Coordinates of N, CA and C in Angstrom, one line a residue:
M1 N 78.6 66.6 221.8 CA 76.9 66.8 222.3 C 76.2 66.4 221.2
S2 N 76.1 65.4 220.4 CA 75.1 64.5 219.9 C 74.6 63.5 220.6
V3 N 75.6 62.7 221.9 CA 75.0 61.9 222.5 C 74.3 62.7 223.6
R4 N 74.6 63.9 224.2 CA 73.7 64.8 225.1 C 72.7 65.0 224.4
Q5 N 72.4 65.4 223.2 CA 71.1 65.7 223.1 C 70.2 64.7 222.4
S6 N 70.8 63.3 222.1 CA 70.0 62.5 221.7 C 69.3 61.8 222.7
L7 N 70.4 61.7 224.1 CA 69.9 61.0 225.3 C 68.8 62.2 225.8
L8 N 68.6 63.4 225.5 CA 68.0 64.3 226.1 C 66.6 63.9 225.2
A9 N 66.7 63.9 224.0 CA 65.3 63.6 222.9 C 64.8 62.2 223.4
I10 N 65.7 61.4 223.8 CA 64.8 60.0 224.1 C 64.0 60.1 225.7
L11 N 64.4 61.1 226.5 CA 64.0 61.2 228.1 C 62.7 62.2 227.4
D12 N 62.8 62.8 226.4 CA 61.2 63.5 225.9 C 60.3 62.6 225.7
Q13 N 60.4 61.4 225.4 CA 59.5 60.5 225.1 C 58.9 59.9 226.6
G14 N 59.7 60.2 227.4 CA 59.1 59.3 228.9 C 60.5 59.4 229.6
P15 N 60.2 59.6 231.4 CA 61.4 59.1 232.0 C 61.9 57.6 232.1
C16 N 63.4 57.8 232.1 CA 64.0 56.5 231.8 C 65.2 56.3 232.8
Y17 N 65.7 55.2 233.0 CA 66.6 54.9 234.0 C 68.1 54.7 233.2
G18 N 69.3 54.5 233.9 CA 70.6 54.8 232.9 C 70.6 53.5 231.6
Y19 N 70.2 52.3 232.3 CA 70.5 51.3 231.1 C 69.7 51.4 230.0
Q20 N 68.4 51.9 230.9 CA 67.3 51.9 229.6 C 67.8 52.9 228.4
L21 N 68.2 54.0 228.9 CA 68.6 55.1 228.0 C 69.8 54.5 226.8
R22 N 70.7 53.7 227.5 CA 71.9 53.4 226.5 C 71.0 52.2 225.5
H23 N 70.1 51.3 226.1 CA 69.5 50.4 225.2 C 68.6 51.4 224.1
E24 N 68.1 52.2 224.3 CA 67.2 53.0 223.9 C 68.1 53.8 222.6
F25 N 69.1 54.3 222.9 CA 70.2 55.2 222.1 C 70.8 53.9 221.1
D26 N 71.1 52.5 221.5 CA 71.4 51.6 220.6 C 70.7 51.2 219.6
R27 N 69.2 51.2 220.3 CA 68.2 50.7 219.1 C 68.3 51.8 218.1
R28 N 68.0 53.0 218.4 CA 68.2 54.0 217.2 C 69.1 54.6 216.5
T29 N 70.2 53.9 216.8 CA 71.5 54.1 216.1 C 72.2 52.6 215.6
G30 N 71.5 52.0 215.5 CA 72.0 50.6 214.9 C 73.1 50.0 215.6
S31 N 73.4 50.3 216.9 CA 74.1 49.7 218.1 C 75.8 49.9 217.6
R32 N 75.7 51.1 216.6 CA 77.2 51.3 215.8 C 78.2 51.9 216.9
W33 N 77.4 52.7 217.7 CA 78.4 53.7 218.7 C 77.9 53.5 220.1
P34 N 78.0 52.1 220.7 CA 77.5 51.8 222.1 C 78.2 52.9 223.1
L35 N 77.5 53.3 223.8 CA 77.9 54.3 224.9 C 77.9 53.4 226.1
N36 N 78.6 53.6 226.8 CA 79.4 52.8 228.7 C 78.0 53.9 229.3
V37 N 78.3 53.0 230.4 CA 76.9 53.4 231.4 C 77.5 55.0 232.1
G38 N 78.8 54.6 232.3 CA 79.6 55.8 233.0 C 79.4 57.1 232.1
Q39 N 79.5 57.1 230.9 CA 79.3 58.2 230.2 C 77.9 58.7 230.2
I40 N 77.1 57.6 230.4 CA 75.2 58.4 230.3 C 75.3 58.7 231.6
Y41 N 75.7 58.4 232.6 CA 75.4 59.1 233.8 C 75.9 60.5 234.2
N42 N 77.2 60.2 233.6 CA 77.9 61.4 233.6 C 77.0 62.8 232.8
T43 N 76.5 62.2 231.7 CA 75.6 63.2 230.6 C 74.7 63.5 231.5
L44 N 73.8 62.5 232.2 CA 73.0 62.9 232.9 C 72.7 63.9 233.9
E45 N 73.9 63.4 234.7 CA 74.5 64.9 236.0 C 74.7 66.3 235.2
R46 N 75.2 66.3 234.2 CA 75.2 67.6 233.3 C 74.1 68.1 233.1
L47 N 73.0 67.6 232.5 CA 71.8 68.0 232.3 C 71.2 68.3 233.0
E48 N 71.2 67.6 234.3 CA 70.5 67.8 235.9 C 71.1 69.1 236.3
R49 N 72.6 69.7 236.0 CA 72.8 70.7 236.3 C 72.6 71.8 235.6
D50 N 72.2 71.7 234.1 CA 72.0 72.4 233.3 C 70.4 72.8 233.5
G51 N 69.6 72.1 234.4 CA 68.4 72.2 234.7 C 67.5 71.7 233.1
L52 N 68.1 70.4 232.4 CA 67.4 70.2 231.6 C 66.7 68.4 231.8
V53 N 67.0 68.2 233.2 CA 66.6 66.9 233.4 C 66.1 67.0 235.1
A54 N 65.7 66.2 235.4 CA 65.3 65.9 237.1 C 65.6 64.8 237.4
R55 N 66.3 64.4 238.7 CA 66.0 63.1 239.2 C 65.1 62.5 240.0
L56 N 64.9 61.4 239.8 CA 63.2 61.0 240.3 C 63.8 60.0 241.1
D57 N 63.0 59.8 241.9 CA 63.5 58.8 243.3 C 63.5 57.3 242.4
A58 N 64.2 56.5 243.4 CA 64.4 55.0 242.9 C 63.4 54.1 242.9
D59 N 63.0 53.3 242.0 CA 61.6 52.3 242.2 C 61.8 51.3 242.4
A60 N 61.1 50.0 242.8 CA 61.2 49.2 243.7 C 62.5 47.7 243.4
Q61 N 63.4 48.5 242.4 CA 64.3 47.6 242.0 C 65.4 48.2 241.8
G62 N 65.3 49.8 242.4 CA 66.8 50.6 242.6 C 67.3 51.4 241.7
H63 N 66.4 51.5 240.5 CA 66.5 52.0 239.2 C 66.3 53.7 239.2
I64 N 67.0 54.3 239.1 CA 67.1 56.2 239.3 C 66.3 56.4 238.2
Y65 N 65.1 56.9 237.9 CA 64.8 57.4 236.8 C 64.9 59.1 236.7
W66 N 65.2 59.6 235.4 CA 65.1 60.9 235.1 C 64.4 61.4 234.1
Q67 N 63.7 62.6 234.4 CA 62.8 62.8 233.9 C 63.0 64.5 232.8
I68 N 62.6 64.6 232.0 CA 63.2 65.8 231.4 C 62.3 66.9 231.7
T69 N 63.0 68.1 231.9 CA 62.2 69.2 232.3 C 61.5 70.2 231.6
A70 N 60.7 71.3 231.5 CA 60.2 71.9 230.3 C 61.1 72.6 229.2
S71 N 62.3 72.8 230.0 CA 63.1 73.7 229.3 C 64.4 72.8 228.6
G72 N 64.4 71.4 229.0 CA 64.9 70.3 228.2 C 64.2 69.8 226.9
S73 N 62.8 69.7 227.1 CA 62.0 69.7 226.0 C 61.9 70.7 225.1
S74 N 62.4 71.9 225.2 CA 62.8 73.3 224.4 C 63.9 73.1 223.6
E75 N 64.8 72.6 224.6 CA 66.3 72.1 223.9 C 66.1 71.0 223.0
V76 N 65.7 70.2 223.0 CA 65.3 69.0 221.9 C 64.6 69.5 220.8
A77 N 63.5 70.2 221.1 CA 63.1 70.9 219.8 C 63.8 71.9 219.0
R78 N 64.7 72.5 219.7 CA 65.7 73.6 219.0 C 66.9 72.4 218.4
W79 N 67.1 71.6 218.8 CA 68.1 70.4 218.3 C 67.6 69.5 216.7
L80 N 66.2 69.2 216.9 CA 65.6 68.8 215.9 C 65.6 69.3 214.8
S81 N 65.1 71.0 214.8 CA 64.8 72.0 214.0 C 65.7 72.8 213.4
S82 N 67.3 72.4 214.1 CA 68.3 72.8 213.5 C 69.7 72.0 212.8
P83 N 70.3 72.5 211.7 CA 71.3 72.0 211.3 C 72.2 71.6 211.9
V84 N 72.9 70.6 211.9 CA 74.2 70.2 212.4 C 75.7 70.9 211.7
V85 N 76.0 71.9 211.9 CA 77.2 72.7 211.8 C 78.3 71.9 211.8
R86 N 79.2 71.6 210.7 CA 80.5 70.8 210.6 C 81.5 71.8 210.7
T87 N 82.5 71.9 211.6 CA 83.5 72.7 212.1 C 84.7 72.1 211.5
A88 N 85.7 72.6 211.4 CA 86.7 72.8 211.0 C 87.9 71.7 212.1
A89 N 87.3 71.5 213.3 CA 87.9 71.0 213.9 C 87.9 69.4 214.1
V90 N 86.9 68.8 213.7 CA 86.9 67.7 213.2 C 87.6 67.0 212.5
R91 N 88.4 66.1 213.2 CA 90.1 65.4 212.3 C 89.6 64.1 211.8
D92 N 90.1 64.1 210.6 CA 89.8 62.7 209.6 C 91.2 62.0 209.8
E93 N 91.4 60.9 210.5 CA 92.5 60.1 210.7 C 93.2 59.9 209.0
V94 N 92.2 59.6 208.3 CA 93.0 58.8 207.0 C 93.6 60.0 206.4
A95 N 93.0 61.2 206.3 CA 93.1 62.6 205.3 C 94.9 63.1 206.3
I96 N 94.6 63.0 207.7 CA 95.8 63.4 208.0 C 97.0 62.6 207.9
K97 N 96.9 61.1 208.2 CA 97.9 60.2 207.9 C 98.3 60.5 206.6
L98 N 97.5 60.4 205.0 CA 97.9 60.7 204.0 C 98.5 61.9 204.0
A99 N 98.3 63.3 204.1 CA 98.7 64.4 204.2 C 100.2 64.4 204.3
V100 N 100.2 63.9 205.8 CA 101.6 63.6 206.4 C 102.5 62.8 205.3
A101 N 102.1 61.6 205.0 CA 102.8 60.8 204.3 C 103.1 61.8 203.0
A102 N 102.8 62.4 202.4 CA 102.8 62.9 201.2 C 104.2 63.8 201.3
T103 N 104.0 64.3 202.1 CA 105.1 65.3 202.5 C 106.4 65.2 203.3
L104 N 106.5 64.0 203.6 CA 107.4 63.2 204.5 C 108.4 63.1 203.4
P105 N 109.6 63.4 203.4 CA 110.7 62.9 202.5 C 111.2 61.1 202.9
G106 N 111.6 60.5 201.9 CA 111.7 58.9 201.9 C 110.7 58.0 202.3
V107 N 109.2 58.9 202.0 CA 108.0 58.0 202.6 C 107.2 57.7 200.7
D108 N 106.9 56.6 200.4 CA 106.4 56.3 199.5 C 104.9 56.4 199.8
A109 N 104.4 57.4 199.4 CA 103.4 58.0 199.7 C 101.9 57.0 198.9
S110 N 102.4 56.8 197.8 CA 101.7 56.3 196.9 C 101.4 54.7 197.3
A111 N 102.4 54.2 198.2 CA 101.8 53.0 198.8 C 101.0 53.0 199.8
A112 N 101.4 54.0 200.6 CA 100.2 54.2 201.4 C 98.6 54.5 201.3
I113 N 98.7 55.5 200.0 CA 97.2 55.4 199.8 C 96.9 54.1 198.6
Q114 N 97.8 53.2 198.4 CA 97.0 51.7 197.8 C 96.7 51.1 199.0
A115 N 97.5 50.9 200.2 CA 97.3 50.0 201.1 C 95.4 51.0 201.4
Q116 N 95.7 52.1 201.6 CA 94.2 52.5 202.0 C 93.3 52.3 201.3
R117 N 93.3 52.3 199.9 CA 92.6 52.1 199.1 C 92.1 50.7 199.1
V118 N 92.7 49.8 199.2 CA 92.3 48.2 199.6 C 91.4 48.4 201.2
E119 N 91.9 48.9 202.0 CA 91.2 48.6 203.4 C 89.5 49.4 203.0
T120 N 89.5 50.7 202.1 CA 88.3 51.2 202.3 C 87.2 50.3 201.5
S121 N 87.9 49.9 200.5 CA 87.3 48.9 199.5 C 86.5 47.9 200.2
E122 N 87.6 47.2 201.2 CA 86.9 45.8 202.1 C 85.8 46.4 203.0
H123 N 86.2 47.6 203.1 CA 85.5 48.2 204.4 C 83.8 48.4 203.5
L124 N 83.9 49.0 202.3 CA 82.7 49.3 201.9 C 81.8 47.9 201.6
A125 N 82.9 46.7 201.1 CA 82.2 45.8 201.0 C 81.4 45.1 202.1
R126 N 81.9 45.3 203.1 CA 81.5 45.0 204.3 C 80.1 45.6 204.7
L127 N 80.1 47.0 204.9 CA 79.1 47.4 205.0 C 78.0 47.6 204.1
R128 N 78.4 46.9 202.7 CA 77.0 46.7 201.6 C 76.3 45.1 202.2
T129 N 77.3 44.4 202.4 CA 76.8 43.2 202.5 C 75.7 43.4 203.9
E130 N 76.3 44.4 204.9 CA 75.5 44.7 206.5 C 74.1 44.8 205.9
A131 N 74.3 46.0 204.6 CA 73.1 46.7 204.6 C 72.1 45.8 203.7
T132 N 72.5 44.8 203.1 CA 71.2 43.6 202.9 C 71.2 42.4 203.5
T133 N 71.4 42.6 204.8 CA 70.8 41.4 205.5 C 70.2 41.9 206.8
G134 N 69.3 41.5 207.5 CA 68.8 42.1 208.5 C 67.2 41.6 208.9
A135 N 66.4 42.6 209.4 CA 65.2 42.2 209.8 C 64.3 42.6 208.7
D136 N 62.8 42.5 208.8 CA 62.0 43.5 208.1 C 62.2 44.8 207.7
A137 N 61.9 45.1 206.6 CA 62.4 46.5 206.4 C 61.2 47.3 207.1
D138 N 60.2 46.9 207.2 CA 59.1 48.1 207.9 C 59.2 47.9 209.5
D139 N 60.2 47.5 209.8 CA 60.4 47.2 211.6 C 61.4 48.3 211.7
P140 N 60.8 49.7 213.0 CA 61.5 50.9 213.0 C 63.3 50.7 213.6
E141 N 63.2 49.7 214.3 CA 64.5 49.3 214.4 C 65.6 49.0 213.6
H142 N 65.0 48.3 212.4 CA 65.6 48.0 211.1 C 65.8 49.4 210.5
L143 N 65.1 50.1 210.4 CA 65.0 51.3 209.6 C 65.9 52.5 210.0
A144 N 66.2 52.4 211.3 CA 67.2 53.1 212.5 C 68.6 52.2 211.9
R145 N 68.7 51.2 211.9 CA 69.9 50.2 211.5 C 70.6 51.0 210.2
S146 N 69.5 50.8 209.5 CA 69.6 50.7 208.1 C 70.2 52.0 207.5
L147 N 69.4 53.1 208.2 CA 69.6 54.3 208.0 C 71.5 55.0 208.1
V148 N 71.7 54.6 209.4 CA 73.3 54.7 209.9 C 74.3 54.0 208.7
I149 N 73.8 52.8 208.4 CA 74.9 52.0 207.5 C 74.8 52.8 206.2
D150 N 73.8 53.1 205.7 CA 73.3 53.9 204.2 C 74.7 55.2 204.5
S151 N 74.6 55.8 205.8 CA 75.1 56.9 206.0 C 76.7 56.6 205.6
L152 N 77.4 55.5 206.4 CA 78.5 55.1 206.1 C 78.8 54.6 205.1
I153 N 78.1 54.0 204.2 CA 78.5 53.8 202.8 C 78.7 54.6 202.3
F154 N 77.7 55.8 202.1 CA 78.2 56.9 201.3 C 79.4 57.6 201.6
S155 N 79.6 57.3 203.0 CA 81.2 58.2 203.7 C 81.8 57.6 202.8
A156 N 82.0 56.1 203.1 CA 83.3 55.3 202.4 C 83.3 55.4 200.8
E157 N 82.1 55.7 200.0 CA 82.0 55.6 198.6 C 83.1 57.1 198.4
A158 N 82.6 58.0 199.1 CA 83.3 59.4 199.3 C 84.8 59.2 199.3
E159 N 85.1 58.5 200.3 CA 86.5 58.0 200.6 C 86.9 57.6 199.7
E160 N 86.5 56.7 198.7 CA 87.2 55.8 197.7 C 87.5 56.7 196.6
R161 N 86.6 58.2 196.4 CA 86.9 58.8 195.3 C 88.0 59.6 195.7
W162 N 88.0 60.3 196.8 CA 89.0 61.0 197.6 C 90.6 60.5 197.3
L163 N 90.3 59.2 197.6 CA 91.8 58.6 197.5 C 92.3 58.7 196.1
A164 N 91.4 58.3 195.0 CA 91.7 57.8 193.4 C 92.0 59.4 193.1
H165 N 91.3 60.8 194.2 CA 92.0 62.1 193.7 C 93.5 62.4 194.0
L166 N 93.3 61.8 195.4 CA 94.8 62.1 195.7 C 95.6 61.2 194.9
E167 N 95.8 60.4 194.3 CA 96.5 59.5 193.4 C 97.2 60.2 192.5
E168 N 95.7 61.0 191.7 CA 95.9 61.7 190.6 C 96.8 62.6 190.6
R169 N 96.6 63.2 192.0 CA 97.3 64.9 192.0 C 98.7 64.6 192.4
L170 N 98.8 63.7 193.1 CA 100.3 63.1 193.4 C 100.9 62.6 192.3
A171 N 100.3 61.7 191.4 CA 101.2 61.3 190.0 C 101.3 62.2 189.4
A172 N 100.8 63.7 189.1 CA 101.3 64.8 188.5 C 102.5 65.4 188.7
H173 N 102.9 65.3 190.0 CA 104.5 65.6 190.6 C 105.2 64.7 190.5
P174 N 106.9 65.3 190.2 CA 107.7 64.0 190.4 C 107.8 63.4 191.7
R175 N 108.7 62.5 192.0 CA 108.5 61.5 193.2 C 109.2 62.9 194.3
H176 N 108.4 62.9 195.4 CA 108.9 63.7 196.3 C 109.0 65.2 196.0
A177 N 108.8 65.6 195.1 CA 108.6 67.2 194.6 C 107.8 67.9 195.8
L178 N 106.7 67.3 196.4 CA 106.1 68.1 197.7 C 106.5 67.9 199.0
T179 N 107.4 67.2 198.8 CA 108.2 66.8 200.6 C 108.6 68.3 201.3
L180 N 108.4 68.1 202.5 CA 108.7 69.4 203.5 C 109.6 68.8 204.3
G181 N 110.8 69.6 204.3 CA 111.9 69.2 205.4 C 111.5 70.1 206.6
L182 N 111.9 69.6 207.8 CA 111.9 70.3 209.1 C 112.1 72.1 208.9
A183 N 111.4 72.9 209.1 CA 111.3 74.1 209.1 C 112.5 74.7 209.9
Q184 N 113.2 75.7 209.6 CA 114.2 76.0 210.2 C 114.2 76.8 211.2
E185 N 113.1 77.8 210.8 CA 112.5 78.9 211.8 C 111.9 78.0 213.0
R186 N 112.3 78.3 214.3 CA 111.6 77.6 215.4 C 110.6 78.4 216.1
P187 N 109.3 77.9 216.3 CA 108.2 78.5 217.2 C 108.6 79.2 218.1
K188 N 108.0 80.5 218.4 CA 108.5 81.5 219.6 C 107.5 81.0 221.0
R189 N 106.4 80.5 220.6 CA 105.6 80.1 221.7 C 106.2 79.0 222.2
G190 N 106.0 79.3 223.8 CA 106.6 78.1 224.6 C 105.8 77.9 226.0
R191 N 105.9 77.0 226.7 CA 105.1 76.6 227.7 C 106.3 77.5 229.1
P192 N 105.8 78.0 229.8 CA 106.7 78.2 231.3 C 107.4 77.0 232.1
S193 N 108.5 77.1 232.5 CA 109.0 76.0 233.0 C 108.3 75.7 234.7
K194 N 107.9 74.6 234.9 CA 107.4 74.9 236.5 C 108.6 75.3 237.5
S195 N 109.7 74.9 237.2 CA 111.0 75.2 238.4 C 111.4 76.6 238.1
T196 N 111.9 77.0 236.9 CA 112.5 78.4 236.6 C 111.7 79.7 236.3
G197 N 110.5 79.0 235.7 CA 109.9 80.0 234.9 C 110.2 80.9 233.7
D198 N 111.2 79.9 233.1 CA 112.1 80.1 232.1 C 110.9 79.6 230.7
A199 N 110.8 80.0 229.6 CA 110.1 79.3 228.4 C 110.7 78.0 228.4
V200 N 110.1 77.2 227.8 CA 110.5 75.9 227.3 C 109.7 75.4 226.0
L201 N 110.3 75.5 225.1 CA 109.8 75.3 223.9 C 108.9 73.6 223.3
I202 N 107.8 73.6 223.1 CA 107.4 72.6 223.2 C 106.6 72.2 221.6

């Protein structure tokens, strides 16, 4: 959703073509999350389908420009004035890995945590170095880049604190006291077999 709305917000500044939108998105996000042109055109086609943008004629160089509609501008205003609601559906790979490791018999969860702590610390150091290098602080593109890096730094710092917290919680229990064996009760839901129509447990 953020890509869709970001591209729409950029178009609210004036008509753009695909590669131009990719460049403008990179300028405003510090090139942290590069988009491929196929993704951009797929998004534009969906925006056109929803009546939020209109396709214009190609220019002399063959660039097809896209222009925001009144409905699109209203959508941008709503997006910018509304908070981002974080949902439980967002998966955190580190949290999943370590929660699984902590509950698997025979796995040294402490070693997994220590390995992650080293990586997170090194990642944080790289981000801090990146934050102190760059262009003029008054440059708008540098400002956008630094805002993104600041967000990543705060997230990495929070991850460091969480890893220390996780280590303390596991240390309070005997080794593998929290492990889970495979459940004896089998799930009752299944997917029908294409050939026989019988349920196949997955």
